[in-house]
């Protein structure tokens, strides 16, 4: 047998044709000349009497492909088939061709992750040393996923409840040989934003200057994640807690935008409303003229000792129901202060 340089014969072993039943055979593995690409003097024969009536293999030639690829011819010559009396028997000789090919190789497919109800898209690709046309296919794919065999693009939008780790095996064929690669896809649970269930005070609330305004936020997270908070007044953060106490003074009159932001570390929800702080005169500006002076002390003095119930007048400065030295002291302590 003659063969090309794309492969080398390394061994010849006897087949099972003459070993059937109780037959005894003699076998010669021949001589291999790898440099010339020639295999000669291979023979096999039955020792003693016996016949073979079924097809089988006389010899198996083991070859190793070299680094190059292509089509290699195997040419059989000087093949002799004889009968039990050493007479030549008619036979047909068929030569063969062997394709020495390089399998295609997938490019690296990185591990990927996607959140439920989000879309994942990636492409797989492979190279072939001979430049053969490549055909792609895929094994099992998760429910809802799709693979375009012409472009190699895989796409999937996992539904809620498909959390988990998936292995998808891709295959490529160059017409002769195959390669495969596995993509590991991790589907993470859908992160839903927190829900604000309470935000106090109510939108549109009105407060007088000098009052304390208590702000409170209650929120829930569907995944029970730890929540963080931010409370802002006119876009300035005043608290990173779920509550805040704003003590207004007599210069706080105006309309304020109150914002709250609640985050679970991945998603957030916000809510905003407006409140109003009205302009009022402090109690020690008894006559409400914008300045604490002798006129205010006079009003307290004129009503000194009077006792009230129900609606209390302004000269009862501390609103305890009796006009006395405590009221006078409050006015005196603020004497000279002015207010808008």
mmCIF file of C-alpha atoms in Angstrom:
data_model
loop_
_atom_site.group_PDB
_atom_site.id
_atom_site.type_symbol
_atom_site.label_atom_id
_atom_site.label_comp_id
_atom_site.label_asym_id
_atom_site.label_seq_id
_atom_site.Cartn_x
_atom_site.Cartn_y
_atom_site.Cartn_z
ATOM 1 C CA UNK A 1 0.000 0.000 0.000
ATOM 2 C CA UNK A 2 1.190 3.476 -0.860
ATOM 3 C CA UNK A 3 0.082 6.566 1.036
ATOM 4 C CA UNK A 4 0.871 10.267 1.072
ATOM 5 C CA UNK A 5 2.715 12.466 3.518
ATOM 6 C CA UNK A 6 -0.357 13.667 5.428
ATOM 7 C CA UNK A 7 -0.255 10.600 7.684
ATOM 8 C CA UNK A 8 2.090 7.806 8.707
ATOM 9 C CA UNK A 9 1.395 4.122 9.206
ATOM 10 C CA UNK A 10 2.456 3.052 12.696
ATOM 11 C CA UNK A 11 1.240 -0.531 13.055
ATOM 12 C CA UNK A 12 -0.670 -3.348 11.408
ATOM 13 C CA UNK A 13 -2.741 -5.799 13.440
ATOM 14 C CA UNK A 14 -4.526 -8.939 12.386
ATOM 15 C CA UNK A 15 -8.225 -8.756 11.836
ATOM 16 C CA UNK A 16 -10.765 -11.359 12.863
ATOM 17 C CA UNK A 17 -11.568 -12.897 9.475
ATOM 18 C CA UNK A 18 -9.403 -16.008 9.937
ATOM 19 C CA UNK A 19 -9.929 -16.288 13.684
ATOM 20 C CA UNK A 20 -13.563 -17.302 13.544
ATOM 21 C CA UNK A 21 -14.534 -20.465 15.305
ATOM 22 C CA UNK A 22 -11.651 -22.914 15.872
ATOM 23 C CA UNK A 23 -9.512 -21.744 12.948
ATOM 24 C CA UNK A 24 -5.807 -21.171 13.389
ATOM 25 C CA UNK A 25 -4.073 -18.534 11.319
ATOM 26 C CA UNK A 26 -0.690 -17.117 10.578
ATOM 27 C CA UNK A 27 -0.249 -13.361 10.226
ATOM 28 C CA UNK A 28 2.583 -11.144 9.015
ATOM 29 C CA UNK A 29 2.303 -7.430 9.824
ATOM 30 C CA UNK A 30 4.611 -6.447 6.989
ATOM 31 C CA UNK A 31 7.163 -3.689 6.698
ATOM 32 C CA UNK A 32 6.503 0.037 7.089
ATOM 33 C CA UNK A 33 8.632 2.637 5.308
ATOM 34 C CA UNK A 34 7.232 5.909 6.662
ATOM 35 C CA UNK A 35 9.640 8.112 4.724
ATOM 36 C CA UNK A 36 8.563 6.570 1.428
ATOM 37 C CA UNK A 37 4.929 6.099 2.428
ATOM 38 C CA UNK A 38 4.939 2.373 1.664
ATOM 39 C CA UNK A 39 3.544 -0.633 3.510
ATOM 40 C CA UNK A 40 4.534 -4.057 2.104
ATOM 41 C CA UNK A 41 4.429 -7.783 2.784
ATOM 42 C CA UNK A 42 1.284 -7.986 4.853
ATOM 43 C CA UNK A 43 -0.324 -11.396 4.707
ATOM 44 C CA UNK A 44 -2.645 -13.710 6.592
ATOM 45 C CA UNK A 45 -3.545 -17.346 6.024
ATOM 46 C CA UNK A 46 -5.421 -20.236 7.638
ATOM 47 C CA UNK A 47 -3.233 -22.998 9.006
ATOM 48 C CA UNK A 48 -4.691 -26.379 8.283
ATOM 49 C CA UNK A 49 -8.105 -26.914 6.795
ATOM 50 C CA UNK A 50 -10.976 -24.564 7.219
ATOM 51 C CA UNK A 51 -13.246 -22.183 5.401
ATOM 52 C CA UNK A 52 -14.629 -18.698 5.920
ATOM 53 C CA UNK A 53 -18.040 -17.777 4.549
ATOM 54 C CA UNK A 54 -18.756 -14.435 6.183
ATOM 55 C CA UNK A 55 -17.203 -11.025 5.481
ATOM 56 C CA UNK A 56 -14.533 -9.822 7.849
ATOM 57 C CA UNK A 57 -11.335 -7.915 8.324
ATOM 58 C CA UNK A 58 -7.971 -9.371 7.338
ATOM 59 C CA UNK A 59 -5.820 -6.587 8.789
ATOM 60 C CA UNK A 60 -6.211 -3.195 10.395
ATOM 61 C CA UNK A 61 -3.676 -0.506 9.538
ATOM 62 C CA UNK A 62 -3.240 2.153 12.220
ATOM 63 C CA UNK A 63 -2.105 5.560 11.009
ATOM 64 C CA UNK A 64 -1.334 8.888 12.667
ATOM 65 C CA UNK A 65 -2.223 12.125 10.914
ATOM 66 C CA UNK A 66 0.468 14.760 10.577
ATOM 67 C CA UNK A 67 0.218 18.509 11.167
ATOM 68 C CA UNK A 68 -1.113 19.278 7.695
ATOM 69 C CA UNK A 69 -4.604 18.751 6.393
ATOM 70 C CA UNK A 70 -5.990 17.637 3.074
ATOM 71 C CA UNK A 71 -7.074 14.594 1.101
ATOM 72 C CA UNK A 72 -4.672 11.644 1.084
ATOM 73 C CA UNK A 73 -4.940 8.741 -1.376
ATOM 74 C CA UNK A 74 -4.459 5.140 -0.212
ATOM 75 C CA UNK A 75 -3.373 2.977 -3.140
ATOM 76 C CA UNK A 76 -3.511 -0.800 -2.811
ATOM 77 C CA UNK A 77 -1.332 -2.874 -5.138
ATOM 78 C CA UNK A 78 -0.047 -6.425 -5.468
ATOM 79 C CA UNK A 79 -3.027 -7.786 -3.573
ATOM 80 C CA UNK A 80 -3.256 -11.553 -3.889
ATOM 81 C CA UNK A 81 -6.196 -13.697 -2.792
ATOM 82 C CA UNK A 82 -5.871 -17.478 -3.087
ATOM 83 C CA UNK A 83 -7.966 -20.507 -2.306
ATOM 84 C CA UNK A 84 -7.077 -23.512 -0.171
ATOM 85 C CA UNK A 85 -4.993 -24.911 -3.039
ATOM 86 C CA UNK A 86 -2.981 -21.715 -3.512
ATOM 87 C CA UNK A 87 -4.818 -20.927 -6.693
ATOM 88 C CA UNK A 88 -5.504 -17.272 -7.351
ATOM 89 C CA UNK A 89 -9.067 -16.273 -6.597
ATOM 90 C CA UNK A 90 -10.819 -13.391 -8.323
ATOM 91 C CA UNK A 91 -11.245 -10.240 -6.230
ATOM 92 C CA UNK A 92 -12.096 -6.574 -6.618
ATOM 93 C CA UNK A 93 -9.655 -3.995 -5.278
ATOM 94 C CA UNK A 94 -10.950 -0.596 -4.200
ATOM 95 C CA UNK A 95 -8.577 2.183 -3.286
ATOM 96 C CA UNK A 96 -9.637 4.846 -0.848
ATOM 97 C CA UNK A 97 -9.059 8.440 0.128
ATOM 98 C CA UNK A 98 -8.572 9.701 3.672
ATOM 99 C CA UNK A 99 -9.397 13.243 4.675
ATOM 100 C CA UNK A 100 -6.983 14.690 7.191
ATOM 101 C CA UNK A 101 -8.905 17.518 8.772
ATOM 102 C CA UNK A 102 -8.635 19.885 11.743
ATOM 103 C CA UNK A 103 -11.696 20.199 13.938
ATOM 104 C CA UNK A 104 -13.192 23.664 14.337
ATOM 105 C CA UNK A 105 -12.537 25.337 17.681
ATOM 106 C CA UNK A 106 -15.019 27.432 19.634
ATOM 107 C CA UNK A 107 -13.909 30.827 20.849
ATOM 108 C CA UNK A 108 -14.120 31.208 24.625
ATOM 109 C CA UNK A 109 -17.645 31.701 25.931
ATOM 110 C CA UNK A 110 -17.566 33.685 29.191
ATOM 111 C CA UNK A 111 -19.947 32.992 32.057
ATOM 112 C CA UNK A 112 -22.897 35.369 31.884
ATOM 113 C CA UNK A 113 -25.694 36.430 34.211
ATOM 114 C CA UNK A 114 -29.056 38.068 33.716
ATOM 115 C CA UNK A 115 -31.883 39.202 35.974
ATOM 116 C CA UNK A 116 -35.355 37.754 35.591
ATOM 117 C CA UNK A 117 -37.429 39.697 33.032
ATOM 118 C CA UNK A 118 -34.254 41.237 31.548
ATOM 119 C CA UNK A 119 -32.905 40.291 28.110
ATOM 120 C CA UNK A 120 -29.615 38.434 27.626
ATOM 121 C CA UNK A 121 -27.998 38.325 24.176
ATOM 122 C CA UNK A 122 -24.603 36.962 23.182
ATOM 123 C CA UNK A 123 -22.987 35.376 20.124
ATOM 124 C CA UNK A 124 -20.924 32.194 19.906
ATOM 125 C CA UNK A 125 -18.224 31.837 17.261
ATOM 126 C CA UNK A 126 -15.633 29.313 16.148
ATOM 127 C CA UNK A 127 -12.618 29.168 13.843
ATOM 128 C CA UNK A 128 -11.555 26.474 11.395
ATOM 129 C CA UNK A 129 -7.948 26.037 10.292
ATOM 130 C CA UNK A 130 -8.975 25.052 6.771
ATOM 131 C CA UNK A 131 -11.588 27.773 6.471
ATOM 132 C CA UNK A 132 -14.368 25.221 5.999
ATOM 133 C CA UNK A 133 -17.945 26.514 6.213
ATOM 134 C CA UNK A 134 -19.210 26.079 9.761
ATOM 135 C CA UNK A 135 -22.609 24.933 10.916
ATOM 136 C CA UNK A 136 -23.841 25.722 14.432
ATOM 137 C CA UNK A 137 -26.386 23.891 16.545
ATOM 138 C CA UNK A 138 -27.425 23.803 20.177
ATOM 139 C CA UNK A 139 -28.602 21.126 22.571
ATOM 140 C CA UNK A 140 -31.043 21.874 25.374
ATOM 141 C CA UNK A 141 -31.994 25.511 25.781
ATOM 142 C CA UNK A 142 -34.126 26.951 28.605
ATOM 143 C CA UNK A 143 -37.786 27.695 28.053
ATOM 144 C CA UNK A 144 -38.211 30.963 26.199
ATOM 145 C CA UNK A 145 -34.650 31.040 24.832
ATOM 146 C CA UNK A 146 -33.744 31.107 21.130
ATOM 147 C CA UNK A 147 -30.605 30.348 19.113
ATOM 148 C CA UNK A 148 -30.058 31.586 15.553
ATOM 149 C CA UNK A 149 -27.942 28.896 13.859
ATOM 150 C CA UNK A 150 -27.025 31.206 10.981
ATOM 151 C CA UNK A 151 -25.618 34.038 13.107
ATOM 152 C CA UNK A 152 -24.677 32.141 16.266
ATOM 153 C CA UNK A 153 -26.701 34.567 18.400
ATOM 154 C CA UNK A 154 -28.347 33.304 21.583
ATOM 155 C CA UNK A 155 -31.084 35.400 23.196
ATOM 156 C CA UNK A 156 -33.255 34.897 26.243
ATOM 157 C CA UNK A 157 -35.523 36.910 28.498
ATOM 158 C CA UNK A 158 -36.020 34.734 31.598
ATOM 159 C CA UNK A 159 -39.432 34.948 33.186
ATOM 160 C CA UNK A 160 -40.088 35.449 36.879
ATOM 161 C CA UNK A 161 -39.488 32.136 38.610
ATOM 162 C CA UNK A 162 -36.636 31.007 36.302
ATOM 163 C CA UNK A 163 -33.913 31.870 38.799
ATOM 164 C CA UNK A 164 -31.023 29.393 38.713
ATOM 165 C CA UNK A 165 -27.881 28.262 36.884
ATOM 166 C CA UNK A 166 -28.228 26.881 33.356
ATOM 167 C CA UNK A 167 -25.703 25.058 31.147
ATOM 168 C CA UNK A 168 -26.242 25.384 27.404
ATOM 169 C CA UNK A 169 -24.111 23.256 25.059
ATOM 170 C CA UNK A 170 -23.332 24.682 21.627
ATOM 171 C CA UNK A 171 -21.997 22.559 18.754
ATOM 172 C CA UNK A 172 -20.103 23.452 15.585
ATOM 173 C CA UNK A 173 -19.313 21.255 12.569
ATOM 174 C CA UNK A 174 -17.052 21.912 9.577
ATOM 175 C CA UNK A 175 -18.637 19.158 7.502
ATOM 176 C CA UNK A 176 -16.377 16.485 8.954
ATOM 177 C CA UNK A 177 -15.416 17.168 12.545
ATOM 178 C CA UNK A 178 -17.117 18.782 15.517
ATOM 179 C CA UNK A 179 -16.414 20.886 18.573
ATOM 180 C CA UNK A 180 -18.643 21.834 21.463
ATOM 181 C CA UNK A 181 -18.630 24.454 24.196
ATOM 182 C CA UNK A 182 -20.805 25.029 27.241
ATOM 183 C CA UNK A 183 -22.127 28.417 28.288
ATOM 184 C CA UNK A 184 -22.994 28.859 31.964
ATOM 185 C CA UNK A 185 -25.880 31.270 32.461
ATOM 186 C CA UNK A 186 -26.866 32.489 35.913
ATOM 187 C CA UNK A 187 -30.375 33.916 36.264
ATOM 188 C CA UNK A 188 -30.733 36.120 39.329
ATOM 189 C CA UNK A 189 -34.114 36.857 40.933
ATOM 190 C CA UNK A 190 -35.944 39.951 39.791
ATOM 191 C CA UNK A 191 -35.258 42.847 42.112
ATOM 192 C CA UNK A 192 -38.435 44.783 42.771
ATOM 193 C CA UNK A 193 -38.268 48.326 44.063
ATOM 194 C CA UNK A 194 -39.348 49.090 47.642
ATOM 195 C CA UNK A 195 -42.869 50.365 48.271
ATOM 196 C CA UNK A 196 -43.559 53.440 50.409
ATOM 197 C CA UNK A 197 -46.583 52.662 52.576
ATOM 198 C CA UNK A 198 -46.627 55.816 54.718
ATOM 199 C CA UNK A 199 -45.173 59.302 54.364
ATOM 200 C CA UNK A 200 -46.089 61.855 57.019
ATOM 201 C CA UNK A 201 -47.136 64.630 57.309
ATOM 202 C CA UNK A 202 -49.655 64.586 54.499
ATOM 203 C CA UNK A 203 -49.133 66.609 51.356
ATOM 204 C CA UNK A 204 -50.505 70.129 51.705
ATOM 205 C CA UNK A 205 -50.172 70.227 55.483
ATOM 206 C CA UNK A 206 -49.915 73.691 57.054
ATOM 207 C CA UNK A 207 -47.890 74.508 60.163
ATOM 208 C CA UNK A 208 -47.254 77.681 62.104
ATOM 209 C CA UNK A 209 -43.779 79.015 62.649
ATOM 210 C CA UNK A 210 -42.200 77.743 65.837
ATOM 211 C CA UNK A 211 -43.911 74.363 65.634
ATOM 212 C CA UNK A 212 -42.071 71.038 65.444
ATOM 213 C CA UNK A 213 -42.831 69.101 62.251
ATOM 214 C CA UNK A 214 -42.435 65.336 62.591
ATOM 215 C CA UNK A 215 -41.666 63.499 59.356
ATOM 216 C CA UNK A 216 -41.987 59.717 59.160
ATOM 217 C CA UNK A 217 -41.577 57.173 56.373
ATOM 218 C CA UNK A 218 -42.646 53.519 56.318
ATOM 219 C CA UNK A 219 -41.599 51.265 53.434
ATOM 220 C CA UNK A 220 -41.580 47.579 52.518
ATOM 221 C CA UNK A 221 -39.299 45.594 50.220
ATOM 222 C CA UNK A 222 -40.690 42.575 48.315
ATOM 223 C CA UNK A 223 -37.385 40.707 48.749
ATOM 224 C CA UNK A 224 -37.021 41.792 52.407
ATOM 225 C CA UNK A 225 -33.740 43.543 51.674
ATOM 226 C CA UNK A 226 -32.287 46.125 54.034
ATOM 227 C CA UNK A 227 -33.552 49.591 53.134
ATOM 228 C CA UNK A 228 -31.803 52.941 53.257
ATOM 229 C CA UNK A 229 -33.575 56.291 53.491
ATOM 230 C CA UNK A 230 -33.013 59.905 52.575
ATOM 231 C CA UNK A 231 -35.269 62.809 53.542
ATOM 232 C CA UNK A 232 -34.724 66.109 51.742
ATOM 233 C CA UNK A 233 -36.164 69.576 52.280
ATOM 234 C CA UNK A 234 -35.954 71.781 49.195
ATOM 235 C CA UNK A 235 -33.452 69.312 47.658
ATOM 236 C CA UNK A 236 -31.134 69.417 50.688
ATOM 237 C CA UNK A 237 -30.761 66.119 52.543
ATOM 238 C CA UNK A 238 -31.574 66.517 56.216
ATOM 239 C CA UNK A 239 -31.760 62.879 57.325
ATOM 240 C CA UNK A 240 -30.637 59.389 56.320
ATOM 241 C CA UNK A 241 -33.170 57.760 58.603
ATOM 242 C CA UNK A 242 -36.844 56.891 58.248
ATOM 243 C CA UNK A 243 -37.847 59.837 60.427
ATOM 244 C CA UNK A 244 -36.873 63.458 60.976
ATOM 245 C CA UNK A 245 -37.945 66.137 63.415
ATOM 246 C CA UNK A 246 -37.840 69.666 62.025
ATOM 247 C CA UNK A 247 -38.021 72.378 64.661
ATOM 248 C CA UNK A 248 -39.084 75.540 62.853
ATOM 249 C CA UNK A 249 -38.385 79.040 64.098
ATOM 250 C CA UNK A 250 -39.945 82.424 63.467
ATOM 251 C CA UNK A 251 -38.059 82.827 60.198
ATOM 252 C CA UNK A 252 -39.262 79.554 58.688
ATOM 253 C CA UNK A 253 -42.367 80.813 56.882
ATOM 254 C CA UNK A 254 -42.692 79.545 53.317
ATOM 255 C CA UNK A 255 -43.605 76.588 51.131
ATOM 256 C CA UNK A 256 -41.290 73.592 51.233
ATOM 257 C CA UNK A 257 -40.823 70.573 48.967
ATOM 258 C CA UNK A 258 -40.297 67.430 51.008
ATOM 259 C CA UNK A 259 -38.702 64.444 49.221
ATOM 260 C CA UNK A 260 -38.104 60.944 50.494
ATOM 261 C CA UNK A 261 -35.984 58.330 48.714
ATOM 262 C CA UNK A 262 -35.992 54.662 49.758
ATOM 263 C CA UNK A 263 -33.464 52.215 48.271
ATOM 264 C CA UNK A 264 -32.785 48.485 48.634
ATOM 265 C CA UNK A 265 -29.302 48.863 47.174
ATOM 266 C CA UNK A 266 -30.435 47.965 43.665
ATOM 267 C CA UNK A 267 -33.645 49.866 43.021
ATOM 268 C CA UNK A 268 -35.215 52.873 44.648
ATOM 269 C CA UNK A 269 -38.542 54.624 44.971
ATOM 270 C CA UNK A 270 -39.156 58.291 45.708
ATOM 271 C CA UNK A 271 -42.087 60.438 46.744
ATOM 272 C CA UNK A 272 -42.483 64.192 47.127
ATOM 273 C CA UNK A 273 -45.025 66.640 48.510
ATOM 274 C CA UNK A 274 -45.276 70.257 49.604
ATOM 275 C CA UNK A 275 -46.030 71.692 53.031
ATOM 276 C CA UNK A 276 -46.526 75.275 54.142
ATOM 277 C CA UNK A 277 -45.174 77.043 57.214
ATOM 278 C CA UNK A 278 -47.205 80.176 57.958
ATOM 279 C CA UNK A 279 -45.837 83.400 59.340
ATOM 280 C CA UNK A 280 -46.884 84.033 62.974
ATOM 281 C CA UNK A 281 -45.785 86.369 65.710
ATOM 282 C CA UNK A 282 -44.254 84.734 68.763
ATOM 283 C CA UNK A 283 -46.310 84.824 71.956
ATOM 284 C CA UNK A 284 -43.990 87.344 73.600
ATOM 285 C CA UNK A 285 -44.806 89.868 70.821
ATOM 286 C CA UNK A 286 -48.104 90.265 72.616
ATOM 287 C CA UNK A 287 -49.555 93.023 70.411
ATOM 288 C CA UNK A 288 -48.150 91.399 67.226
ATOM 289 C CA UNK A 289 -46.518 94.569 65.934
ATOM 290 C CA UNK A 290 -43.200 92.868 65.078
ATOM 291 C CA UNK A 291 -41.183 94.118 68.037
ATOM 292 C CA UNK A 292 -41.026 93.148 71.705
ATOM 293 C CA UNK A 293 -41.089 96.387 73.670
ATOM 294 C CA UNK A 294 -42.774 98.268 76.489
ATOM 295 C CA UNK A 295 -46.157 97.976 74.785
ATOM 296 C CA UNK A 296 -46.083 94.208 75.230
ATOM 297 C CA UNK A 297 -45.062 94.520 78.877
ATOM 298 C CA UNK A 298 -47.892 97.011 79.347
ATOM 299 C CA UNK A 299 -50.497 94.563 77.997
ATOM 300 C CA UNK A 300 -49.310 91.897 80.405
ATOM 301 C CA UNK A 301 -49.291 94.388 83.251
ATOM 302 C CA UNK A 302 -52.816 95.602 82.491
ATOM 303 C CA UNK A 303 -54.142 92.060 82.793
ATOM 304 C CA UNK A 304 -51.897 90.920 85.623
ATOM 305 C CA UNK A 305 -53.565 88.445 87.955
ATOM 306 C CA UNK A 306 -56.450 87.555 85.637
ATOM 307 C CA UNK A 307 -57.426 83.894 85.344
ATOM 308 C CA UNK A 308 -58.756 82.393 82.100
ATOM 309 C CA UNK A 309 -60.200 79.135 80.825
ATOM 310 C CA UNK A 310 -61.089 78.040 77.351
ATOM 311 C CA UNK A 311 -59.531 80.270 74.695
ATOM 312 C CA UNK A 312 -56.487 81.933 76.257
ATOM 313 C CA UNK A 313 -55.509 85.533 75.367
ATOM 314 C CA UNK A 314 -52.040 86.459 74.090
ATOM 315 C CA UNK A 315 -51.100 88.282 77.326
ATOM 316 C CA UNK A 316 -51.227 84.882 79.009
ATOM 317 C CA UNK A 317 -47.889 84.388 77.275
ATOM 318 C CA UNK A 318 -47.124 80.911 78.594
ATOM 319 C CA UNK A 319 -50.779 79.851 78.072
ATOM 320 C CA UNK A 320 -51.169 78.423 81.593
ATOM 321 C CA UNK A 321 -54.511 80.163 82.313
ATOM 322 C CA UNK A 322 -53.189 82.877 84.635
ATOM 323 C CA UNK A 323 -51.365 86.151 83.907
ATOM 324 C CA UNK A 324 -48.496 86.431 86.345
ATOM 325 C CA UNK A 325 -44.794 87.094 86.700
ATOM 326 C CA UNK A 326 -43.929 84.143 84.452
ATOM 327 C CA UNK A 327 -45.618 85.860 81.528
ATOM 328 C CA UNK A 328 -43.873 89.126 82.358
ATOM 329 C CA UNK A 329 -40.518 87.289 82.476
ATOM 330 C CA UNK A 330 -41.045 85.744 79.019
ATOM 331 C CA UNK A 331 -41.630 89.167 77.483
ATOM 332 C CA UNK A 332 -38.723 90.719 79.345
ATOM 333 C CA UNK A 333 -36.368 87.964 78.218
ATOM 334 C CA UNK A 334 -37.119 88.808 74.556
ATOM 335 C CA UNK A 335 -37.230 92.553 74.990
ATOM 336 C CA UNK A 336 -36.001 94.356 71.883
ATOM 337 C CA UNK A 337 -36.355 91.431 69.453
ATOM 338 C CA UNK A 338 -37.933 92.214 66.098
ATOM 339 C CA UNK A 339 -39.826 89.955 63.720
ATOM 340 C CA UNK A 340 -40.844 90.250 60.105
#
